[in-house]
């Protein structure tokens, strides 16, 4: 799986952030403290595994009627174009998370993503192997 672009509509300090045309197999993100590096890494994890799971709650706190999320464009190992979008909205005090998975423009299930894109890799392995941070 190769991440080709990400669009962060709102997540932590990142708002209306787009990183596109990622063409290399390895991406190193650097910058000053509080620039949003860790937030972008957590956003990627959040899109795949849930925006509020595993300590990411701090990135989606705010006013009562807020919407958080965005999307990731991915090229799978077999060259298929995927778009994985996740949104967390609060309406009438209720939080609801929505996940959309498009493969070649066709809607698919979360099970398809887990099986074919993530290959059964759970959150802990993804965190410790594929998105390495200083923690």
PDB file of C-alpha atoms in Angstrom:
ATOM      1  CA  UNK A   1       0.000   0.000   0.000  1.00  0.00           C
ATOM      2  CA  UNK A   2       1.293   3.439  -0.932  1.00  0.00           C
ATOM      3  CA  UNK A   3      -0.347   6.584   0.419  1.00  0.00           C
ATOM      4  CA  UNK A   4      -0.560   9.024  -2.477  1.00  0.00           C
ATOM      5  CA  UNK A   5      -2.326  11.951  -0.784  1.00  0.00           C
ATOM      6  CA  UNK A   6      -4.210  13.008   2.305  1.00  0.00           C
ATOM      7  CA  UNK A   7      -6.830  15.609   2.900  1.00  0.00           C
ATOM      8  CA  UNK A   8      -7.399  16.639   6.496  1.00  0.00           C
ATOM      9  CA  UNK A   9     -10.579  18.658   6.734  1.00  0.00           C
ATOM     10  CA  UNK A  10     -10.334  19.039  10.512  1.00  0.00           C
ATOM     11  CA  UNK A  11      -8.310  17.006  12.988  1.00  0.00           C
ATOM     12  CA  UNK A  12      -6.429  18.505  15.921  1.00  0.00           C
ATOM     13  CA  UNK A  13      -4.351  21.498  14.794  1.00  0.00           C
ATOM     14  CA  UNK A  14      -4.714  20.497  11.131  1.00  0.00           C
ATOM     15  CA  UNK A  15      -7.553  22.122   9.242  1.00  0.00           C
ATOM     16  CA  UNK A  16      -8.018  22.248   5.493  1.00  0.00           C
ATOM     17  CA  UNK A  17      -4.633  20.588   5.035  1.00  0.00           C
ATOM     18  CA  UNK A  18      -3.769  18.730   1.864  1.00  0.00           C
ATOM     19  CA  UNK A  19      -0.637  16.754   1.166  1.00  0.00           C
ATOM     20  CA  UNK A  20      -0.775  15.520  -2.391  1.00  0.00           C
ATOM     21  CA  UNK A  21       1.427  13.985  -5.041  1.00  0.00           C
ATOM     22  CA  UNK A  22       3.270  11.680  -2.650  1.00  0.00           C
ATOM     23  CA  UNK A  23       5.189   9.650  -5.180  1.00  0.00           C
ATOM     24  CA  UNK A  24       7.964   8.003  -3.174  1.00  0.00           C
ATOM     25  CA  UNK A  25       7.780   4.749  -1.228  1.00  0.00           C
ATOM     26  CA  UNK A  26       9.134   6.400   1.945  1.00  0.00           C
ATOM     27  CA  UNK A  27       7.965   9.707   3.363  1.00  0.00           C
ATOM     28  CA  UNK A  28       9.785  11.558   6.123  1.00  0.00           C
ATOM     29  CA  UNK A  29       7.914  14.472   7.693  1.00  0.00           C
ATOM     30  CA  UNK A  30       9.884  17.037   9.658  1.00  0.00           C
ATOM     31  CA  UNK A  31       9.257  20.505  11.013  1.00  0.00           C
ATOM     32  CA  UNK A  32       9.209  22.635  14.157  1.00  0.00           C
ATOM     33  CA  UNK A  33       7.376  21.665  17.327  1.00  0.00           C
ATOM     34  CA  UNK A  34       3.583  22.058  17.175  1.00  0.00           C
ATOM     35  CA  UNK A  35       3.533  22.129  13.350  1.00  0.00           C
ATOM     36  CA  UNK A  36       1.185  19.115  13.135  1.00  0.00           C
ATOM     37  CA  UNK A  37       3.561  16.228  12.342  1.00  0.00           C
ATOM     38  CA  UNK A  38       2.188  13.913  15.034  1.00  0.00           C
ATOM     39  CA  UNK A  39      -1.345  15.062  14.266  1.00  0.00           C
ATOM     40  CA  UNK A  40      -0.953  13.982  10.622  1.00  0.00           C
ATOM     41  CA  UNK A  41       0.415  10.611  11.733  1.00  0.00           C
ATOM     42  CA  UNK A  42      -2.491  10.153  14.149  1.00  0.00           C
ATOM     43  CA  UNK A  43      -4.902  11.229  11.407  1.00  0.00           C
ATOM     44  CA  UNK A  44      -3.655   8.400   9.161  1.00  0.00           C
ATOM     45  CA  UNK A  45      -4.104   5.918  11.999  1.00  0.00           C
ATOM     46  CA  UNK A  46      -7.516   7.405  12.744  1.00  0.00           C
ATOM     47  CA  UNK A  47      -8.762   7.011   9.190  1.00  0.00           C
ATOM     48  CA  UNK A  48      -7.788   3.340   9.210  1.00  0.00           C
ATOM     49  CA  UNK A  49      -8.699   2.402  12.799  1.00  0.00           C
ATOM     50  CA  UNK A  50     -11.156   5.018  14.129  1.00  0.00           C
ATOM     51  CA  UNK A  51     -10.816   8.718  14.876  1.00  0.00           C
ATOM     52  CA  UNK A  52     -11.366   8.369  18.625  1.00  0.00           C
ATOM     53  CA  UNK A  53      -9.687   5.004  19.311  1.00  0.00           C
ATOM     54  CA  UNK A  54      -6.429   4.476  21.211  1.00  0.00           C
ATOM     55  CA  UNK A  55      -5.963   7.951  22.706  1.00  0.00           C
ATOM     56  CA  UNK A  56      -6.914  10.027  19.666  1.00  0.00           C
ATOM     57  CA  UNK A  57      -9.859  11.617  21.508  1.00  0.00           C
ATOM     58  CA  UNK A  58      -7.781  14.781  22.089  1.00  0.00           C
ATOM     59  CA  UNK A  59      -7.711  15.453  18.329  1.00  0.00           C
ATOM     60  CA  UNK A  60     -11.501  15.571  18.014  1.00  0.00           C
ATOM     61  CA  UNK A  61     -12.599  17.646  20.989  1.00  0.00           C
ATOM     62  CA  UNK A  62     -14.273  20.979  20.554  1.00  0.00           C
ATOM     63  CA  UNK A  63     -17.664  22.582  20.318  1.00  0.00           C
ATOM     64  CA  UNK A  64     -20.877  20.619  20.416  1.00  0.00           C
ATOM     65  CA  UNK A  65     -21.636  20.699  16.680  1.00  0.00           C
ATOM     66  CA  UNK A  66     -18.231  19.846  15.197  1.00  0.00           C
ATOM     67  CA  UNK A  67     -17.226  17.582  12.313  1.00  0.00           C
ATOM     68  CA  UNK A  68     -13.744  16.049  12.106  1.00  0.00           C
ATOM     69  CA  UNK A  69     -12.052  13.877   9.535  1.00  0.00           C
ATOM     70  CA  UNK A  70     -10.813  13.687   5.993  1.00  0.00           C
ATOM     71  CA  UNK A  71      -9.571  11.176   3.456  1.00  0.00           C
ATOM     72  CA  UNK A  72      -6.542   9.275   2.229  1.00  0.00           C
ATOM     73  CA  UNK A  73      -5.872   8.275  -1.383  1.00  0.00           C
ATOM     74  CA  UNK A  74      -3.989   5.006  -1.639  1.00  0.00           C
ATOM     75  CA  UNK A  75      -2.486   2.812  -4.309  1.00  0.00           C
ATOM     76  CA  UNK A  76      -2.789  -0.848  -3.369  1.00  0.00           C
ATOM     77  CA  UNK A  77      -0.127  -3.442  -4.106  1.00  0.00           C
ATOM     78  CA  UNK A  78      -1.995  -4.496  -7.241  1.00  0.00           C
ATOM     79  CA  UNK A  79      -2.259  -0.897  -8.506  1.00  0.00           C
ATOM     80  CA  UNK A  80      -5.893  -0.242  -7.571  1.00  0.00           C
ATOM     81  CA  UNK A  81      -6.870   3.286  -6.524  1.00  0.00           C
ATOM     82  CA  UNK A  82      -8.491   3.415  -3.082  1.00  0.00           C
ATOM     83  CA  UNK A  83      -9.984   6.358  -1.200  1.00  0.00           C
ATOM     84  CA  UNK A  84     -10.631   5.863   2.490  1.00  0.00           C
ATOM     85  CA  UNK A  85     -12.639   8.626   4.187  1.00  0.00           C
ATOM     86  CA  UNK A  86     -13.652   8.854   7.814  1.00  0.00           C
ATOM     87  CA  UNK A  87     -15.750  11.530   9.479  1.00  0.00           C
ATOM     88  CA  UNK A  88     -16.803  12.039  13.074  1.00  0.00           C
ATOM     89  CA  UNK A  89     -19.759  14.361  13.546  1.00  0.00           C
ATOM     90  CA  UNK A  90     -21.559  15.480  16.678  1.00  0.00           C
ATOM     91  CA  UNK A  91     -25.242  16.190  16.231  1.00  0.00           C
ATOM     92  CA  UNK A  92     -27.642  16.752  19.118  1.00  0.00           C
ATOM     93  CA  UNK A  93     -24.952  15.608  21.546  1.00  0.00           C
ATOM     94  CA  UNK A  94     -24.506  12.265  19.762  1.00  0.00           C
ATOM     95  CA  UNK A  95     -21.203  11.323  18.145  1.00  0.00           C
ATOM     96  CA  UNK A  96     -21.395   9.316  14.964  1.00  0.00           C
ATOM     97  CA  UNK A  97     -18.480   8.048  12.929  1.00  0.00           C
ATOM     98  CA  UNK A  98     -18.824   7.364   9.197  1.00  0.00           C
ATOM     99  CA  UNK A  99     -16.378   5.317   7.107  1.00  0.00           C
ATOM    100  CA  UNK A 100     -16.419   5.250   3.300  1.00  0.00           C
ATOM    101  CA  UNK A 101     -14.119   2.999   1.298  1.00  0.00           C
ATOM    102  CA  UNK A 102     -13.969   3.453  -2.452  1.00  0.00           C
ATOM    103  CA  UNK A 103     -12.041   1.147  -4.757  1.00  0.00           C
ATOM    104  CA  UNK A 104     -12.021   2.404  -8.315  1.00  0.00           C
ATOM    105  CA  UNK A 105     -14.992   4.601  -7.426  1.00  0.00           C
ATOM    106  CA  UNK A 106     -17.095   1.711  -6.046  1.00  0.00           C
ATOM    107  CA  UNK A 107     -18.184   1.622  -2.387  1.00  0.00           C
ATOM    108  CA  UNK A 108     -16.852  -1.309  -0.311  1.00  0.00           C
ATOM    109  CA  UNK A 109     -17.067  -2.497   3.294  1.00  0.00           C
ATOM    110  CA  UNK A 110     -14.661  -2.018   6.190  1.00  0.00           C
ATOM    111  CA  UNK A 111     -14.026  -5.765   6.052  1.00  0.00           C
ATOM    112  CA  UNK A 112     -12.660  -5.306   2.536  1.00  0.00           C
ATOM    113  CA  UNK A 113     -10.230  -2.651   3.773  1.00  0.00           C
ATOM    114  CA  UNK A 114      -9.089  -4.811   6.676  1.00  0.00           C
ATOM    115  CA  UNK A 115      -8.644  -7.870   4.500  1.00  0.00           C
ATOM    116  CA  UNK A 116      -7.275  -6.453   1.231  1.00  0.00           C
ATOM    117  CA  UNK A 117      -5.596  -3.154   2.095  1.00  0.00           C
ATOM    118  CA  UNK A 118      -4.431  -3.525   5.690  1.00  0.00           C
ATOM    119  CA  UNK A 119      -3.930  -7.297   5.271  1.00  0.00           C
ATOM    120  CA  UNK A 120      -5.158  -7.906   8.829  1.00  0.00           C
ATOM    121  CA  UNK A 121      -2.531  -5.589  10.380  1.00  0.00           C
ATOM    122  CA  UNK A 122      -3.949  -4.359  13.678  1.00  0.00           C
ATOM    123  CA  UNK A 123      -3.533  -0.888  15.144  1.00  0.00           C
ATOM    124  CA  UNK A 124      -0.557  -1.759  17.368  1.00  0.00           C
ATOM    125  CA  UNK A 125       1.487  -3.244  14.530  1.00  0.00           C
ATOM    126  CA  UNK A 126       0.591  -0.334  12.254  1.00  0.00           C
ATOM    127  CA  UNK A 127       1.633   2.160  14.952  1.00  0.00           C
ATOM    128  CA  UNK A 128       4.933   0.475  15.789  1.00  0.00           C
ATOM    129  CA  UNK A 129       6.054  -0.555  12.314  1.00  0.00           C
ATOM    130  CA  UNK A 130       4.542   1.739   9.691  1.00  0.00           C
ATOM    131  CA  UNK A 131       4.076   5.138  11.409  1.00  0.00           C
ATOM    132  CA  UNK A 132       6.998   5.506  13.746  1.00  0.00           C
ATOM    133  CA  UNK A 133       7.076   8.514  16.049  1.00  0.00           C
ATOM    134  CA  UNK A 134       9.219   9.584  18.958  1.00  0.00           C
ATOM    135  CA  UNK A 135       6.912   8.129  21.594  1.00  0.00           C
TER     136      UNK A 135
END
